[in-house]
Coordinates of C-alpha atoms in Angstrom, one line a residue:
M1 CA -35.7 -24.9 80.1
T2 CA -38.6 -23.3 78.4
I3 CA -39.3 -22.9 74.7
S4 CA -38.5 -19.2 75.0
D5 CA -35.1 -20.0 76.5
E6 CA -34.3 -22.4 73.7
T7 CA -35.3 -19.9 71.1
R8 CA -33.2 -17.3 72.8
N9 CA -30.1 -19.5 72.6
L10 CA -30.4 -20.2 68.9
P11 CA -27.9 -18.4 66.6
L12 CA -29.2 -15.2 65.2
P13 CA -29.8 -15.2 61.4
Q14 CA -27.1 -13.4 59.5
P15 CA -28.3 -10.5 57.4
R16 CA -28.3 -11.2 53.7
R17 CA -26.1 -9.0 51.5
P18 CA -28.1 -6.6 49.4
R19 CA -28.5 -7.6 45.8
E20 CA -27.5 -4.2 44.7
H21 CA -24.1 -4.7 46.4
A22 CA -23.8 -8.3 45.2
G23 CA -24.2 -7.4 41.5
G24 CA -22.8 -3.9 41.7
S25 CA -19.4 -4.7 40.2
S26 CA -20.9 -6.6 37.3
I27 CA -23.3 -3.8 36.5
T28 CA -20.5 -1.2 36.5
Q29 CA -18.4 -3.3 34.1
A30 CA -21.4 -3.8 31.8
D31 CA -21.9 -0.1 31.7
R32 CA -18.3 0.5 30.8
L33 CA -18.5 -2.0 28.0
L34 CA -21.7 -0.4 26.7
V35 CA -20.1 3.1 26.7
R36 CA -17.0 1.8 24.9
I37 CA -19.2 0.0 22.3
R38 CA -21.1 3.2 21.6
E39 CA -17.8 5.1 21.3
L40 CA -16.4 2.6 18.8
R41 CA -19.6 2.7 16.8
Y42 CA -19.5 6.5 16.8
L43 CA -15.9 6.5 15.6
S44 CA -16.8 3.9 12.9
D45 CA -19.6 6.1 11.6
R46 CA -17.3 9.2 11.6
V47 CA -14.6 7.6 9.5
L48 CA -16.4 8.2 6.2
D49 CA -16.7 11.9 7.1
D50 CA -12.9 12.3 7.2
H51 CA -11.3 14.4 4.5
V52 CA -8.8 13.3 1.8
V53 CA -7.1 14.9 -1.1
G54 CA -8.2 13.8 -4.6
P55 CA -5.9 13.1 -7.5
H56 CA -6.4 16.6 -8.8
G57 CA -6.2 18.4 -5.5
Q58 CA -9.8 18.1 -4.6
N59 CA -10.9 18.2 -0.9
L60 CA -13.2 15.1 -0.6
T61 CA -14.6 13.1 2.2
V62 CA -13.8 9.4 2.4
A63 CA -17.4 8.6 1.3
E64 CA -17.1 10.8 -1.8
A65 CA -13.7 9.3 -2.7
R66 CA -15.0 5.8 -2.2
A67 CA -18.0 6.6 -4.5
R68 CA -15.7 8.0 -7.2
A69 CA -13.5 5.0 -7.0
E70 CA -16.4 2.7 -7.4
L71 CA -17.6 4.8 -10.4
L72 CA -14.2 4.6 -12.1
D73 CA -13.9 0.9 -11.4
G74 CA -17.3 0.3 -13.0
L75 CA -16.4 2.4 -16.0
I76 CA -13.0 0.5 -16.5
E77 CA -14.7 -2.8 -16.1
L78 CA -17.4 -1.9 -18.6
E79 CA -14.9 -0.9 -21.3
Q80 CA -12.8 -4.0 -20.7
V81 CA -15.9 -6.2 -21.1
R82 CA -16.5 -4.5 -24.4
G83 CA -13.0 -5.5 -25.6
S84 CA -11.1 -2.3 -24.8
L85 CA -7.3 -2.7 -24.1
R86 CA -6.8 0.9 -23.2
H87 CA -6.7 0.3 -19.4
R88 CA -4.5 -2.8 -19.5
R89 CA -1.3 -2.5 -17.3
V90 CA 2.1 -3.5 -18.4
N91 CA 3.2 -6.6 -16.5
R92 CA 6.0 -6.4 -14.0
L93 CA 8.4 -8.4 -16.1
T94 CA 8.3 -5.9 -18.9
R95 CA 9.0 -3.0 -16.5
V96 CA 11.9 -4.9 -15.0
L97 CA 13.3 -5.7 -18.5
T98 CA 13.0 -2.1 -19.5
L99 CA 15.0 -1.0 -16.4
L100 CA 17.6 -3.6 -17.0
T101 CA 18.0 -2.5 -20.6
V102 CA 18.6 1.0 -19.5
T103 CA 21.1 0.1 -16.8
V104 CA 22.9 -2.9 -18.5
V105 CA 22.9 -1.8 -22.1
D106 CA 22.5 2.0 -22.5
L107 CA 24.6 3.0 -19.5
P108 CA 27.8 0.9 -20.5
I109 CA 27.5 2.1 -24.1
M110 CA 27.2 5.7 -23.1
L111 CA 30.1 5.3 -20.6
W112 CA 32.2 3.9 -23.4
L113 CA 31.3 6.8 -25.7
A114 CA 32.0 9.4 -23.0
S115 CA 35.3 7.7 -22.1
S116 CA 36.4 7.9 -25.7
V117 CA 35.5 11.6 -25.9
F118 CA 37.4 12.5 -22.7
N119 CA 40.4 10.2 -23.6
V120 CA 40.2 7.9 -20.5
D121 CA 43.4 5.8 -20.2
W122 CA 42.1 2.4 -19.4
A123 CA 45.6 1.3 -18.4
A124 CA 45.3 3.7 -15.5
P125 CA 41.7 4.7 -15.5
L126 CA 41.4 6.4 -12.1
G127 CA 41.3 10.2 -12.5
L128 CA 39.3 13.2 -13.5
P129 CA 38.6 12.0 -17.1
L130 CA 36.9 8.8 -15.8
L131 CA 34.9 10.8 -13.2
I132 CA 33.7 13.2 -15.9
S133 CA 32.8 10.3 -18.2
V134 CA 30.8 8.5 -15.5
V135 CA 28.9 11.7 -14.6
I136 CA 28.1 12.5 -18.2
S137 CA 27.0 8.9 -19.0
V138 CA 24.7 8.7 -16.0
L139 CA 23.2 12.1 -16.7
A140 CA 22.7 11.3 -20.4
T141 CA 21.3 7.9 -19.9
G142 CA 19.1 8.8 -16.9
G143 CA 17.9 12.1 -18.5
A144 CA 17.0 10.4 -21.8
A145 CA 15.2 7.5 -20.1
T146 CA 13.3 10.0 -17.8
A147 CA 12.3 12.2 -20.7
L148 CA 11.1 9.3 -22.8
H149 CA 9.2 7.8 -19.9
H150 CA 7.6 11.1 -19.1
L151 CA 6.6 11.7 -22.7
G152 CA 5.2 8.2 -23.1
H153 CA 3.3 8.6 -19.8
N154 CA 1.7 11.8 -21.0
Q155 CA 0.7 10.4 -24.4
R156 CA -1.6 7.7 -22.8
Q157 CA -4.6 10.0 -23.0
H158 CA -4.4 9.9 -26.8
K159 CA -4.3 6.1 -27.3
N160 CA -7.4 4.3 -28.6
H161 CA -9.0 1.1 -27.3
R162 CA -6.4 -0.9 -29.2
R163 CA -3.6 0.8 -27.3
Q164 CA -2.5 2.6 -30.4
L165 CA -2.0 6.2 -31.5
E166 CA -4.0 7.7 -34.3
W167 CA -1.9 10.5 -35.8
R168 CA -4.9 12.3 -37.4
K169 CA -6.7 12.7 -34.1
L170 CA -3.8 14.0 -32.2
S171 CA -3.5 17.7 -31.1
T172 CA -0.7 19.9 -32.2
G173 CA 1.0 19.6 -28.8
A174 CA 0.8 15.8 -28.9
K175 CA 2.3 15.7 -32.4
L176 CA 5.2 18.0 -31.2
S177 CA 5.8 15.6 -28.3
L178 CA 6.0 12.6 -30.6
L179 CA 8.3 14.5 -32.9
T180 CA 10.5 15.3 -29.9
V181 CA 10.6 11.6 -29.0
G182 CA 11.5 10.6 -32.5
L183 CA 14.3 13.3 -32.6
L184 CA 15.7 12.2 -29.3
V185 CA 15.7 8.5 -30.2
G186 CA 17.2 9.2 -33.6
L187 CA 19.9 11.5 -32.2
M188 CA 21.0 8.7 -29.8
G189 CA 21.2 6.3 -32.7
V190 CA 23.1 8.7 -34.9
V191 CA 25.6 9.5 -32.2
M192 CA 26.3 5.9 -31.5
F193 CA 26.6 5.1 -35.2
V194 CA 29.1 7.9 -35.8
R195 CA 31.2 7.1 -32.8
V196 CA 31.5 3.3 -33.4
S197 CA 32.0 3.7 -37.2
T198 CA 34.8 6.3 -36.6
E199 CA 36.5 4.0 -34.1
G200 CA 36.2 1.1 -36.5
L201 CA 37.4 2.9 -39.5
L202 CA 40.6 3.9 -37.6
S203 CA 41.3 0.2 -37.1
G204 CA 41.2 -0.4 -40.8
M205 CA 38.2 -2.8 -40.7
N206 CA 35.7 -0.8 -42.7
G207 CA 33.0 -3.4 -43.3
L208 CA 33.0 -4.8 -39.8
A209 CA 33.1 -1.2 -38.4
L210 CA 30.0 -0.2 -40.3
L211 CA 28.2 -3.4 -39.3
M212 CA 29.1 -2.9 -35.6
A213 CA 28.0 0.8 -35.8
V214 CA 24.6 -0.2 -37.2
L215 CA 24.2 -2.8 -34.5
V216 CA 25.0 -0.5 -31.6
A217 CA 22.8 2.3 -33.1
L218 CA 20.0 -0.2 -33.5
V219 CA 20.3 -1.4 -29.9
M220 CA 20.2 2.2 -28.6
V221 CA 17.1 3.0 -30.7
V222 CA 15.3 -0.1 -29.6
S223 CA 16.1 0.5 -26.0
A224 CA 15.0 4.1 -26.1
T225 CA 11.8 3.1 -27.9
L226 CA 11.1 0.4 -25.4
V227 CA 11.2 3.0 -22.6
F228 CA 8.7 5.2 -24.3
W229 CA 6.3 2.4 -25.3
T230 CA 6.4 0.8 -21.9
A231 CA 5.3 4.0 -20.3
F232 CA 2.7 4.7 -23.1
R233 CA 1.0 1.3 -22.8
D234 CA 1.0 1.1 -19.0
G235 CA -2.6 1.8 -17.9
S236 CA -4.7 4.9 -18.4
L237 CA -5.5 8.2 -16.7
E238 CA -8.6 6.7 -15.2
Q239 CA -6.6 3.9 -13.7
D240 CA -4.2 6.5 -12.2
D241 CA -7.2 8.3 -10.6
L242 CA -8.6 4.9 -9.4
R243 CA -5.3 4.0 -7.8
H244 CA -5.1 7.4 -6.0
Y245 CA -8.6 7.1 -4.7
S246 CA -8.0 3.5 -3.5
E247 CA -4.8 4.5 -1.7
C248 CA -6.6 7.4 0.0
V249 CA -9.6 5.3 1.1
R250 CA -7.8 2.1 2.1
P251 CA -6.4 3.2 5.5
H252 CA -9.7 4.8 6.5
L253 CA -11.7 1.7 5.6
A254 CA -9.1 -0.4 7.5
A255 CA -9.7 1.8 10.6
K256 CA -13.5 1.5 10.2
R257 CA -13.2 -2.3 10.0
E258 CA -11.0 -2.3 13.2
Y259 CA -13.6 -0.2 15.1
E260 CA -16.4 -2.5 14.0
D261 CA -14.4 -5.6 15.0
Q262 CA -13.6 -4.1 18.4
A263 CA -17.3 -3.1 18.9
Y264 CA -18.4 -6.6 17.9
E265 CA -16.0 -8.3 20.3
L266 CA -17.0 -6.0 23.2
G267 CA -20.7 -6.6 22.3
C268 CA -20.2 -10.3 22.8
Q269 CA -18.6 -9.7 26.2
Y270 CA -21.4 -7.4 27.1
D271 CA -24.0 -10.0 26.2
L272 CA -22.2 -12.7 28.3
L273 CA -22.0 -10.4 31.2
R274 CA -25.6 -9.4 31.0
C275 CA -26.7 -13.1 30.8
R276 CA -24.6 -13.8 33.9
V277 CA -26.2 -11.0 35.9
E278 CA -29.7 -12.1 34.8
R279 CA -29.0 -15.7 35.8
E280 CA -27.8 -14.6 39.2
D281 CA -30.9 -12.5 39.7
V282 CA -33.1 -15.5 38.9
L283 CA -31.2 -17.9 41.1
G284 CA -31.0 -15.3 43.9
A285 CA -27.3 -16.1 44.6
P286 CA -24.7 -13.5 45.2
A287 CA -22.3 -12.7 42.3
E288 CA -18.9 -14.3 42.5

């Protein structure tokens, strides 16, 4: 057998797969990752251009609201460093105690007063008089507490850096509001004093009745005053604006952070995939 015959009988070399086909799937996946990364970065950049509503109805972008929040935060921090107490919040325990005072002290006393006026028979209490007494007591207690809280909340703009009111610097409207608070609190105390003293005098125990009437009236006055002063001392108008800006900006910043995290994670995957393709090109081996 000749050399040509031996060469003719050798197996033919198999054609090598093209490199474009071998790495085609990896390149397509890398392109998809790159497109998604650019999309996430675009969405992240556009978050600050979204619009939110400010505390006074302004139409602001997220970036503008964030800048105003930072400005207010710096102003509040500067005043606190200088010793101002105007922005200090009332702690949660004080707010809870105020609510308990209204519900546990004021409401039962008002219910007792209303039941006495409408002649509720406690031997057989169920009936229309008790229903009317409950409705009247809830409306009176809730209405008085709401009015005192609203007035105290509105008067925060007039307190000084020691969290106090300066009567001489108050406007006419503010003075009228404070007079309304005093009238409401005094009226509640007078009503309770008259009712308890009348009930006690009918029992024949004059001294004890007067003492009990003074005690109940004092409790009502202190409770009503506590509601007003808790609302008055709870923060400032600047803090209200800062809280509103923060609540508006927070979800948008969370979305921006989520976009950035996803883009970073996909960027790491893209880098690994690109390194794999480059290594395969150098080794000349087909991609798995």
